[in-house]
Amino acid sequence: MKITDVFNKSYAKVIKEKEVETLEKLRQAYDQKLIFHDIRYDIDNQLNDDYRDYLNENELNEAYDFFRKSLAKYRGSNDEKINLVLTNDLNQYYEKNNFKIEYKALMSLIASCKSLHDIAINFSNNASAYKSMFQLNDFTEFTLSERIDFEVSRKLDLRANPEKKEKRKGKDWSKEIEKTKELLKTFTQDDKKVLLKAFNIFIKRGDVPTTELIKLTLIISNINDLDIFFKKPSDTYLYPMISRTFSEKEMKSLQNLKETLRALELTAFVQNIGHIKREFLVRKK
């Protein structure tokens, strides 16, 4: 059996179990005539709790963090990157630390952890498509293993809301434009700098939705500090700031921006802020 087979088997097992469990919750909520908004946040919170609990119960915080960072440094397909990390980085990490379990068991635990982590991210990213499925009571396209294709999501939306077919032709976006401009005006230079710091971590985690990548780039695009263009990185303000861990003040500033970011539909990035906060709290212990 290939080294990645052990990993993929554990990863797929958790995906399948959580898909069955989550679908059952959605169908029950539909039969009980509940609204999607409430069940969506209940499931979202539960999936994030499952991920955090699994990390803590198996004492995987450091090992999984090492795995995730190692994964981010390689090029290639997801399977290729995982194979490189399992063969090189994680193997060496295992040998240097006194684990009480076999290497294959550690791989299995990390695979399950990554699966729970990816599930929580995908559920949040796919919320719009799930809402349409819920309205239609049709979960044929349901998946937790990946981000649902934009075209699939759009078709589901039009099926659930057929009146949008006509509105799409000549909708007046002036109100939305003004609302967005007002929200963007609220970001100060200091806000943009702390967002840039979080954005750097967001990109390294991988699986960044293209829409959020564009939005965040536009938000932080006019930071006034330009010395990175002509000074050594170590002599600038931004580079050292981004390189060091979050301070208490920066963490508080980031938390205060979450509502505005949600209003701009930066769901995955807000979730990333949650990851940053948890890592910050772990370091404080």
PDB file of C-alpha atoms in Angstrom:
ATOM      1  CA  MET A   1       0.000   0.000   0.000  1.00  0.00           C
ATOM      2  CA  LYS A   2       1.342   3.428  -0.971  1.00  0.00           C
ATOM      3  CA  ILE A   3       2.025   5.906   1.802  1.00  0.00           C
ATOM      4  CA  THR A   4      -0.656   8.248   0.429  1.00  0.00           C
ATOM      5  CA  ASP A   5      -3.216   5.403   0.394  1.00  0.00           C
ATOM      6  CA  VAL A   6      -3.222   5.304   4.194  1.00  0.00           C
ATOM      7  CA  PHE A   7      -3.729   9.043   4.283  1.00  0.00           C
ATOM      8  CA  ASN A   8      -6.424   9.129   1.576  1.00  0.00           C
ATOM      9  CA  LYS A   9      -8.376   6.253   3.121  1.00  0.00           C
ATOM     10  CA  SER A  10      -8.681   8.028   6.478  1.00  0.00           C
ATOM     11  CA  TYR A  11      -9.429  11.346   4.758  1.00  0.00           C
ATOM     12  CA  ALA A  12     -12.225   9.857   2.601  1.00  0.00           C
ATOM     13  CA  LYS A  13     -13.749   7.971   5.562  1.00  0.00           C
ATOM     14  CA  VAL A  14     -14.289  11.178   7.544  1.00  0.00           C
ATOM     15  CA  ILE A  15     -15.697  12.996   4.489  1.00  0.00           C
ATOM     16  CA  LYS A  16     -18.239  10.225   3.904  1.00  0.00           C
ATOM     17  CA  GLU A  17     -19.305  10.092   7.563  1.00  0.00           C
ATOM     18  CA  LYS A  18     -19.746  13.864   7.810  1.00  0.00           C
ATOM     19  CA  GLU A  19     -21.653  14.050   4.507  1.00  0.00           C
ATOM     20  CA  VAL A  20     -24.172  11.472   5.760  1.00  0.00           C
ATOM     21  CA  GLU A  21     -24.460  13.224   9.127  1.00  0.00           C
ATOM     22  CA  THR A  22     -24.807  16.729   7.642  1.00  0.00           C
ATOM     23  CA  LEU A  23     -27.324  15.693   4.982  1.00  0.00           C
ATOM     24  CA  GLU A  24     -29.480  14.093   7.661  1.00  0.00           C
ATOM     25  CA  LYS A  25     -29.474  17.355   9.658  1.00  0.00           C
ATOM     26  CA  LEU A  26     -30.429  19.403   6.584  1.00  0.00           C
ATOM     27  CA  ARG A  27     -33.249  17.041   5.604  1.00  0.00           C
ATOM     28  CA  GLN A  28     -34.628  16.950   9.136  1.00  0.00           C
ATOM     29  CA  ALA A  29     -34.551  20.755   9.281  1.00  0.00           C
ATOM     30  CA  TYR A  30     -36.421  20.933   5.963  1.00  0.00           C
ATOM     31  CA  ASP A  31     -39.095  18.480   7.182  1.00  0.00           C
ATOM     32  CA  GLN A  32     -39.471  20.537  10.378  1.00  0.00           C
ATOM     33  CA  LYS A  33     -40.002  23.665   8.215  1.00  0.00           C
ATOM     34  CA  LEU A  34     -37.034  25.427   9.806  1.00  0.00           C
ATOM     35  CA  ILE A  35     -35.290  28.252   7.952  1.00  0.00           C
ATOM     36  CA  PHE A  36     -31.908  27.579   6.346  1.00  0.00           C
ATOM     37  CA  HIS A  37     -30.139  30.431   8.139  1.00  0.00           C
ATOM     38  CA  ASP A  38     -30.467  28.788  11.563  1.00  0.00           C
ATOM     39  CA  ILE A  39     -29.553  25.248  10.563  1.00  0.00           C
ATOM     40  CA  ARG A  40     -26.653  26.554   8.469  1.00  0.00           C
ATOM     41  CA  TYR A  41     -25.016  28.256  11.473  1.00  0.00           C
ATOM     42  CA  ASP A  42     -25.719  25.307  13.775  1.00  0.00           C
ATOM     43  CA  ILE A  43     -23.950  22.964  11.355  1.00  0.00           C
ATOM     44  CA  ASP A  44     -21.168  25.454  10.663  1.00  0.00           C
ATOM     45  CA  ASN A  45     -20.436  25.816  14.387  1.00  0.00           C
ATOM     46  CA  GLN A  46     -20.608  22.063  14.938  1.00  0.00           C
ATOM     47  CA  LEU A  47     -18.168  21.310  12.115  1.00  0.00           C
ATOM     48  CA  ASN A  48     -15.701  23.853  13.452  1.00  0.00           C
ATOM     49  CA  ASP A  49     -16.096  22.406  16.959  1.00  0.00           C
ATOM     50  CA  ASP A  50     -15.494  18.903  15.580  1.00  0.00           C
ATOM     51  CA  TYR A  51     -12.239  20.083  14.009  1.00  0.00           C
ATOM     52  CA  ARG A  52     -11.025  21.854  17.173  1.00  0.00           C
ATOM     53  CA  ASP A  53     -12.061  18.986  19.461  1.00  0.00           C
ATOM     54  CA  TYR A  54     -10.284  16.435  17.282  1.00  0.00           C
ATOM     55  CA  LEU A  55      -7.094  18.507  17.399  1.00  0.00           C
ATOM     56  CA  ASN A  56      -7.213  18.795  21.185  1.00  0.00           C
ATOM     57  CA  GLU A  57      -8.326  15.243  21.970  1.00  0.00           C
ATOM     58  CA  ASN A  58      -5.495  13.764  19.916  1.00  0.00           C
ATOM     59  CA  GLU A  59      -2.938  16.424  20.935  1.00  0.00           C
ATOM     60  CA  LEU A  60      -2.381  17.245  17.272  1.00  0.00           C
ATOM     61  CA  ASN A  61      -2.106  21.034  17.388  1.00  0.00           C
ATOM     62  CA  GLU A  62       1.646  21.154  16.764  1.00  0.00           C
ATOM     63  CA  ALA A  63       1.815  18.154  14.413  1.00  0.00           C
ATOM     64  CA  TYR A  64      -1.071  19.337  12.250  1.00  0.00           C
ATOM     65  CA  ASP A  65       0.288  22.875  12.160  1.00  0.00           C
ATOM     66  CA  PHE A  66       3.633  21.460  10.988  1.00  0.00           C
ATOM     67  CA  PHE A  67       1.869  19.348   8.329  1.00  0.00           C
ATOM     68  CA  ARG A  68      -0.185  22.316   7.064  1.00  0.00           C
ATOM     69  CA  LYS A  69       2.843  24.622   6.814  1.00  0.00           C
ATOM     70  CA  SER A  70       4.890  21.905   5.076  1.00  0.00           C
ATOM     71  CA  LEU A  71       2.087  21.378   2.559  1.00  0.00           C
ATOM     72  CA  ALA A  72       2.089  25.071   1.675  1.00  0.00           C
ATOM     73  CA  LYS A  73       5.723  25.085   0.545  1.00  0.00           C
ATOM     74  CA  TYR A  74       5.342  22.551  -2.294  1.00  0.00           C
ATOM     75  CA  ARG A  75       4.092  22.896  -5.878  1.00  0.00           C
ATOM     76  CA  GLY A  76       1.966  20.399  -7.789  1.00  0.00           C
ATOM     77  CA  SER A  77      -1.366  18.661  -7.355  1.00  0.00           C
ATOM     78  CA  ASN A  78      -2.811  18.093  -3.916  1.00  0.00           C
ATOM     79  CA  ASP A  79      -1.841  14.392  -4.003  1.00  0.00           C
ATOM     80  CA  GLU A  80       1.706  15.239  -5.097  1.00  0.00           C
ATOM     81  CA  LYS A  81       2.128  17.757  -2.275  1.00  0.00           C
ATOM     82  CA  ILE A  82       0.732  15.374   0.336  1.00  0.00           C
ATOM     83  CA  ASN A  83       3.057  12.605  -0.863  1.00  0.00           C
ATOM     84  CA  LEU A  84       6.078  14.917  -0.564  1.00  0.00           C
ATOM     85  CA  VAL A  85       5.131  16.008   2.960  1.00  0.00           C
ATOM     86  CA  LEU A  86       4.438  12.449   4.161  1.00  0.00           C
ATOM     87  CA  THR A  87       7.638  11.097   2.621  1.00  0.00           C
ATOM     88  CA  ASN A  88       9.952  13.908   3.676  1.00  0.00           C
ATOM     89  CA  ASP A  89       8.813  16.522   6.177  1.00  0.00           C
ATOM     90  CA  LEU A  90       6.369  14.631   8.387  1.00  0.00           C
ATOM     91  CA  ASN A  91       8.565  11.536   8.456  1.00  0.00           C
ATOM     92  CA  GLN A  92      11.500  13.588   9.737  1.00  0.00           C
ATOM     93  CA  TYR A  93       9.222  15.391  12.210  1.00  0.00           C
ATOM     94  CA  TYR A  94       8.028  12.008  13.517  1.00  0.00           C
ATOM     95  CA  GLU A  95      11.575  10.739  14.011  1.00  0.00           C
ATOM     96  CA  LYS A  96      12.612  13.859  15.949  1.00  0.00           C
ATOM     97  CA  ASN A  97       9.657  13.679  18.352  1.00  0.00           C
ATOM     98  CA  ASN A  98       8.746  11.004  20.858  1.00  0.00           C
ATOM     99  CA  PHE A  99       5.379   9.857  19.523  1.00  0.00           C
ATOM    100  CA  LYS A 100       3.731   6.946  21.314  1.00  0.00           C
ATOM    101  CA  ILE A 101       2.019   5.759  18.137  1.00  0.00           C
ATOM    102  CA  GLU A 102       3.261   4.311  14.851  1.00  0.00           C
ATOM    103  CA  TYR A 103       3.905   6.613  11.898  1.00  0.00           C
ATOM    104  CA  LYS A 104       0.923   5.216   9.947  1.00  0.00           C
ATOM    105  CA  ALA A 105      -1.328   5.962  12.925  1.00  0.00           C
ATOM    106  CA  LEU A 106      -0.047   9.541  13.038  1.00  0.00           C
ATOM    107  CA  MET A 107      -0.697   9.906   9.303  1.00  0.00           C
ATOM    108  CA  SER A 108      -4.224   8.615   9.776  1.00  0.00           C
ATOM    109  CA  LEU A 109      -4.900  11.097  12.578  1.00  0.00           C
ATOM    110  CA  ILE A 110      -3.538  14.006  10.534  1.00  0.00           C
ATOM    111  CA  ALA A 111      -5.570  12.899   7.490  1.00  0.00           C
ATOM    112  CA  SER A 112      -8.750  12.877   9.588  1.00  0.00           C
ATOM    113  CA  CYS A 113      -7.830  16.264  11.002  1.00  0.00           C
ATOM    114  CA  LYS A 114      -7.265  17.725   7.529  1.00  0.00           C
ATOM    115  CA  SER A 115     -10.564  16.238   6.395  1.00  0.00           C
ATOM    116  CA  LEU A 116     -12.428  17.917   9.282  1.00  0.00           C
ATOM    117  CA  HIS A 117     -10.565  21.160   8.565  1.00  0.00           C
ATOM    118  CA  ASP A 118     -11.434  21.056   4.837  1.00  0.00           C
ATOM    119  CA  ILE A 119     -15.050  20.103   5.567  1.00  0.00           C
ATOM    120  CA  ALA A 120     -15.511  23.138   7.818  1.00  0.00           C
ATOM    121  CA  ILE A 121     -14.052  25.416   5.109  1.00  0.00           C
ATOM    122  CA  ASN A 122     -16.066  23.830   2.284  1.00  0.00           C
ATOM    123  CA  PHE A 123     -19.329  23.993   4.214  1.00  0.00           C
ATOM    124  CA  SER A 124     -18.828  27.713   4.747  1.00  0.00           C
ATOM    125  CA  ASN A 125     -17.770  28.314   1.112  1.00  0.00           C
ATOM    126  CA  ASN A 126     -20.722  26.326  -0.269  1.00  0.00           C
ATOM    127  CA  ALA A 127     -23.389  27.912   1.951  1.00  0.00           C
ATOM    128  CA  SER A 128     -25.057  29.730  -0.962  1.00  0.00           C
ATOM    129  CA  ALA A 129     -25.400  26.505  -2.979  1.00  0.00           C
ATOM    130  CA  TYR A 130     -26.650  24.616   0.079  1.00  0.00           C
ATOM    131  CA  LYS A 131     -29.311  27.271   0.625  1.00  0.00           C
ATOM    132  CA  SER A 132     -30.639  26.689  -2.906  1.00  0.00           C
ATOM    133  CA  MET A 133     -30.609  22.908  -2.354  1.00  0.00           C
ATOM    134  CA  PHE A 134     -32.484  23.410   0.907  1.00  0.00           C
ATOM    135  CA  GLN A 135     -35.130  25.575  -0.775  1.00  0.00           C
ATOM    136  CA  LEU A 136     -35.561  22.959  -3.513  1.00  0.00           C
ATOM    137  CA  ASN A 137     -35.257  19.985  -1.114  1.00  0.00           C
ATOM    138  CA  ASP A 138     -32.876  18.574  -3.717  1.00  0.00           C
ATOM    139  CA  PHE A 139     -29.446  17.585  -2.407  1.00  0.00           C
ATOM    140  CA  THR A 140     -28.214  15.764  -5.522  1.00  0.00           C
ATOM    141  CA  GLU A 141     -25.237  18.129  -5.877  1.00  0.00           C
ATOM    142  CA  PHE A 142     -24.385  18.097  -2.164  1.00  0.00           C
ATOM    143  CA  THR A 143     -20.738  17.533  -1.274  1.00  0.00           C
ATOM    144  CA  LEU A 144     -18.382  18.410   1.563  1.00  0.00           C
ATOM    145  CA  SER A 145     -15.263  17.212  -0.256  1.00  0.00           C
ATOM    146  CA  GLU A 146     -14.762  20.300  -2.440  1.00  0.00           C
ATOM    147  CA  ARG A 147     -15.932  23.775  -3.330  1.00  0.00           C
ATOM    148  CA  ILE A 148     -19.054  23.564  -5.493  1.00  0.00           C
ATOM    149  CA  ASP A 149     -18.494  24.872  -9.024  1.00  0.00           C
ATOM    150  CA  PHE A 150     -19.766  28.428  -9.586  1.00  0.00           C
ATOM    151  CA  GLU A 151     -21.879  27.420 -12.577  1.00  0.00           C
ATOM    152  CA  VAL A 152     -23.549  24.626 -10.584  1.00  0.00           C
ATOM    153  CA  SER A 153     -24.229  27.070  -7.755  1.00  0.00           C
ATOM    154  CA  ARG A 154     -25.671  29.644 -10.192  1.00  0.00           C
ATOM    155  CA  LYS A 155     -28.025  27.114 -11.784  1.00  0.00           C
ATOM    156  CA  LEU A 156     -29.239  25.978  -8.374  1.00  0.00           C
ATOM    157  CA  ASP A 157     -29.890  29.584  -7.417  1.00  0.00           C
ATOM    158  CA  LEU A 158     -31.945  30.226 -10.561  1.00  0.00           C
ATOM    159  CA  ARG A 159     -33.951  27.032  -9.991  1.00  0.00           C
ATOM    160  CA  ALA A 160     -34.693  28.067  -6.404  1.00  0.00           C
ATOM    161  CA  ASN A 161     -35.383  31.681  -7.368  1.00  0.00           C
ATOM    162  CA  PRO A 162     -36.711  31.716 -10.965  1.00  0.00           C
ATOM    163  CA  GLU A 163     -37.653  35.398 -10.668  1.00  0.00           C
ATOM    164  CA  LYS A 164     -33.930  36.224 -10.816  1.00  0.00           C
ATOM    165  CA  LYS A 165     -33.804  35.215 -14.494  1.00  0.00           C
ATOM    166  CA  GLU A 166     -35.592  38.415 -15.421  1.00  0.00           C
ATOM    167  CA  LYS A 167     -33.925  40.611 -12.843  1.00  0.00           C
ATOM    168  CA  ARG A 168     -30.439  39.623 -14.060  1.00  0.00           C
ATOM    169  CA  LYS A 169     -31.031  41.303 -17.405  1.00  0.00           C
ATOM    170  CA  GLY A 170     -31.298  44.888 -16.214  1.00  0.00           C
ATOM    171  CA  LYS A 171     -30.766  45.116 -12.477  1.00  0.00           C
ATOM    172  CA  ASP A 172     -29.822  48.514 -11.079  1.00  0.00           C
ATOM    173  CA  TRP A 173     -26.740  47.976  -8.902  1.00  0.00           C
ATOM    174  CA  SER A 174     -26.414  51.614  -7.766  1.00  0.00           C
ATOM    175  CA  LYS A 175     -27.548  50.923  -4.164  1.00  0.00           C
ATOM    176  CA  GLU A 176     -25.156  47.994  -3.834  1.00  0.00           C
ATOM    177  CA  ILE A 177     -22.311  50.081  -5.213  1.00  0.00           C
ATOM    178  CA  GLU A 178     -22.922  52.909  -2.737  1.00  0.00           C
ATOM    179  CA  LYS A 179     -23.260  50.502   0.185  1.00  0.00           C
ATOM    180  CA  THR A 180     -19.987  48.809  -0.774  1.00  0.00           C
ATOM    181  CA  LYS A 181     -18.196  52.152  -1.088  1.00  0.00           C
ATOM    182  CA  GLU A 182     -19.373  53.157   2.391  1.00  0.00           C
ATOM    183  CA  LEU A 183     -18.143  49.896   3.869  1.00  0.00           C
ATOM    184  CA  LEU A 184     -14.748  50.241   2.172  1.00  0.00           C
ATOM    185  CA  LYS A 185     -14.372  53.783   3.547  1.00  0.00           C
ATOM    186  CA  THR A 186     -14.471  52.422   7.099  1.00  0.00           C
ATOM    187  CA  PHE A 187     -11.112  50.669   6.723  1.00  0.00           C
ATOM    188  CA  THR A 188      -8.274  52.796   8.139  1.00  0.00           C
ATOM    189  CA  GLN A 189      -4.618  52.433   7.124  1.00  0.00           C
ATOM    190  CA  ASP A 190      -3.980  50.478  10.338  1.00  0.00           C
ATOM    191  CA  ASP A 191      -6.940  48.218   9.542  1.00  0.00           C
ATOM    192  CA  LYS A 192      -5.518  47.504   6.091  1.00  0.00           C
ATOM    193  CA  LYS A 193      -2.109  46.633   7.525  1.00  0.00           C
ATOM    194  CA  VAL A 194      -3.522  44.104   9.972  1.00  0.00           C
ATOM    195  CA  LEU A 195      -5.704  42.703   7.157  1.00  0.00           C
ATOM    196  CA  LEU A 196      -2.599  42.350   4.993  1.00  0.00           C
ATOM    197  CA  LYS A 197      -0.982  40.359   7.794  1.00  0.00           C
ATOM    198  CA  ALA A 198      -4.017  38.042   8.039  1.00  0.00           C
ATOM    199  CA  PHE A 199      -4.241  37.893   4.229  1.00  0.00           C
ATOM    200  CA  ASN A 200      -0.671  36.575   4.100  1.00  0.00           C
ATOM    201  CA  ILE A 201      -1.660  33.679   6.400  1.00  0.00           C
ATOM    202  CA  PHE A 202      -4.884  33.131   4.423  1.00  0.00           C
ATOM    203  CA  ILE A 203      -2.953  32.613   1.174  1.00  0.00           C
ATOM    204  CA  LYS A 204      -0.470  30.226   2.811  1.00  0.00           C
ATOM    205  CA  ARG A 205      -3.334  28.046   4.052  1.00  0.00           C
ATOM    206  CA  GLY A 206      -4.377  27.449   0.437  1.00  0.00           C
ATOM    207  CA  ASP A 207      -7.879  26.927  -1.035  1.00  0.00           C
ATOM    208  CA  VAL A 208      -8.510  30.677  -1.223  1.00  0.00           C
ATOM    209  CA  PRO A 209     -11.748  31.471  -3.124  1.00  0.00           C
ATOM    210  CA  THR A 210     -10.927  33.637  -6.150  1.00  0.00           C
ATOM    211  CA  THR A 211     -13.684  36.146  -5.322  1.00  0.00           C
ATOM    212  CA  GLU A 212     -12.253  36.701  -1.844  1.00  0.00           C
ATOM    213  CA  LEU A 213      -8.728  36.988  -3.219  1.00  0.00           C
ATOM    214  CA  ILE A 214      -9.938  39.810  -5.502  1.00  0.00           C
ATOM    215  CA  LYS A 215     -11.960  41.566  -2.787  1.00  0.00           C
ATOM    216  CA  LEU A 216      -9.130  41.508  -0.239  1.00  0.00           C
ATOM    217  CA  THR A 217      -6.623  42.729  -2.826  1.00  0.00           C
ATOM    218  CA  LEU A 218      -8.888  45.708  -3.563  1.00  0.00           C
ATOM    219  CA  ILE A 219      -9.371  46.473   0.147  1.00  0.00           C
ATOM    220  CA  ILE A 220      -5.648  46.591   0.956  1.00  0.00           C
ATOM    221  CA  SER A 221      -4.433  47.909  -2.411  1.00  0.00           C
ATOM    222  CA  ASN A 222      -3.825  51.521  -1.328  1.00  0.00           C
ATOM    223  CA  ILE A 223      -1.734  51.091   1.807  1.00  0.00           C
ATOM    224  CA  ASN A 224       0.467  54.170   2.144  1.00  0.00           C
ATOM    225  CA  ASP A 225       3.687  52.397   3.203  1.00  0.00           C
ATOM    226  CA  LEU A 226       5.655  52.120  -0.042  1.00  0.00           C
ATOM    227  CA  ASP A 227       9.213  51.692   1.281  1.00  0.00           C
ATOM    228  CA  ILE A 228       9.109  47.968   0.467  1.00  0.00           C
ATOM    229  CA  PHE A 229       9.726  49.037  -3.134  1.00  0.00           C
ATOM    230  CA  PHE A 230      13.114  50.628  -2.465  1.00  0.00           C
ATOM    231  CA  LYS A 231      14.402  49.512   0.968  1.00  0.00           C
ATOM    232  CA  LYS A 232      15.676  46.229   2.260  1.00  0.00           C
ATOM    233  CA  PRO A 233      12.708  44.220   3.631  1.00  0.00           C
ATOM    234  CA  SER A 234      14.168  44.265   7.161  1.00  0.00           C
ATOM    235  CA  ASP A 235      14.338  48.085   7.058  1.00  0.00           C
ATOM    236  CA  THR A 236      10.639  48.534   6.208  1.00  0.00           C
ATOM    237  CA  TYR A 237       7.627  48.661   8.515  1.00  0.00           C
ATOM    238  CA  LEU A 238       5.352  46.175   6.776  1.00  0.00           C
ATOM    239  CA  TYR A 239       7.723  43.238   6.246  1.00  0.00           C
ATOM    240  CA  PRO A 240       8.782  42.809   9.923  1.00  0.00           C
ATOM    241  CA  MET A 241       5.170  43.416  11.033  1.00  0.00           C
ATOM    242  CA  ILE A 242       3.842  40.671   8.784  1.00  0.00           C
ATOM    243  CA  SER A 243       6.672  38.276   9.663  1.00  0.00           C
ATOM    244  CA  ARG A 244       6.133  38.311  13.434  1.00  0.00           C
ATOM    245  CA  THR A 245       3.197  36.697  15.254  1.00  0.00           C
ATOM    246  CA  PHE A 246       0.054  38.678  16.030  1.00  0.00           C
ATOM    247  CA  SER A 247       0.179  40.980  19.025  1.00  0.00           C
ATOM    248  CA  GLU A 248      -2.746  41.421  21.452  1.00  0.00           C
ATOM    249  CA  LYS A 249      -3.557  44.797  19.888  1.00  0.00           C
ATOM    250  CA  GLU A 250      -3.452  43.453  16.311  1.00  0.00           C
ATOM    251  CA  MET A 251      -5.635  40.498  17.286  1.00  0.00           C
ATOM    252  CA  LYS A 252      -8.222  42.820  18.823  1.00  0.00           C
ATOM    253  CA  SER A 253      -8.201  45.052  15.721  1.00  0.00           C
ATOM    254  CA  LEU A 254      -8.706  42.025  13.484  1.00  0.00           C
ATOM    255  CA  GLN A 255     -11.624  40.788  15.584  1.00  0.00           C
ATOM    256  CA  ASN A 256     -13.286  44.221  15.374  1.00  0.00           C
ATOM    257  CA  LEU A 257     -13.282  44.030  11.563  1.00  0.00           C
ATOM    258  CA  LYS A 258     -15.205  40.738  11.316  1.00  0.00           C
ATOM    259  CA  GLU A 259     -18.692  42.254  10.992  1.00  0.00           C
ATOM    260  CA  THR A 260     -17.631  44.550   8.141  1.00  0.00           C
ATOM    261  CA  LEU A 261     -15.880  41.642   6.422  1.00  0.00           C
ATOM    262  CA  ARG A 262     -19.024  39.522   6.742  1.00  0.00           C
ATOM    263  CA  ALA A 263     -21.053  42.351   5.191  1.00  0.00           C
ATOM    264  CA  LEU A 264     -18.637  42.236   2.244  1.00  0.00           C
ATOM    265  CA  GLU A 265     -19.234  38.454   2.023  1.00  0.00           C
ATOM    266  CA  LEU A 266     -15.683  37.466   2.919  1.00  0.00           C
ATOM    267  CA  THR A 267     -16.876  34.291   4.641  1.00  0.00           C
ATOM    268  CA  ALA A 268     -13.773  32.144   4.167  1.00  0.00           C
ATOM    269  CA  PHE A 269     -11.501  34.985   5.298  1.00  0.00           C
ATOM    270  CA  VAL A 270     -13.580  35.516   8.458  1.00  0.00           C
ATOM    271  CA  GLN A 271     -13.213  31.811   9.127  1.00  0.00           C
ATOM    272  CA  ASN A 272      -9.449  32.231   8.626  1.00  0.00           C
ATOM    273  CA  ILE A 273      -9.511  34.931  11.315  1.00  0.00           C
ATOM    274  CA  GLY A 274     -11.040  32.331  13.625  1.00  0.00           C
ATOM    275  CA  HIS A 275      -8.100  30.004  12.925  1.00  0.00           C
ATOM    276  CA  ILE A 276      -5.650  32.840  13.593  1.00  0.00           C
ATOM    277  CA  LYS A 277      -7.342  33.635  16.915  1.00  0.00           C
ATOM    278  CA  ARG A 278      -7.266  29.992  18.033  1.00  0.00           C
ATOM    279  CA  GLU A 279      -3.544  29.755  17.219  1.00  0.00           C
ATOM    280  CA  PHE A 280      -3.011  33.049  19.063  1.00  0.00           C
ATOM    281  CA  LEU A 281      -4.763  31.692  22.167  1.00  0.00           C
ATOM    282  CA  VAL A 282      -2.766  28.449  22.034  1.00  0.00           C
ATOM    283  CA  ARG A 283       0.490  30.431  21.996  1.00  0.00           C
ATOM    284  CA  LYS A 284      -0.649  32.450  25.027  1.00  0.00           C
ATOM    285  CA  LYS A 285      -1.065  29.335  27.175  1.00  0.00           C
TER     286      LYS A 285
END
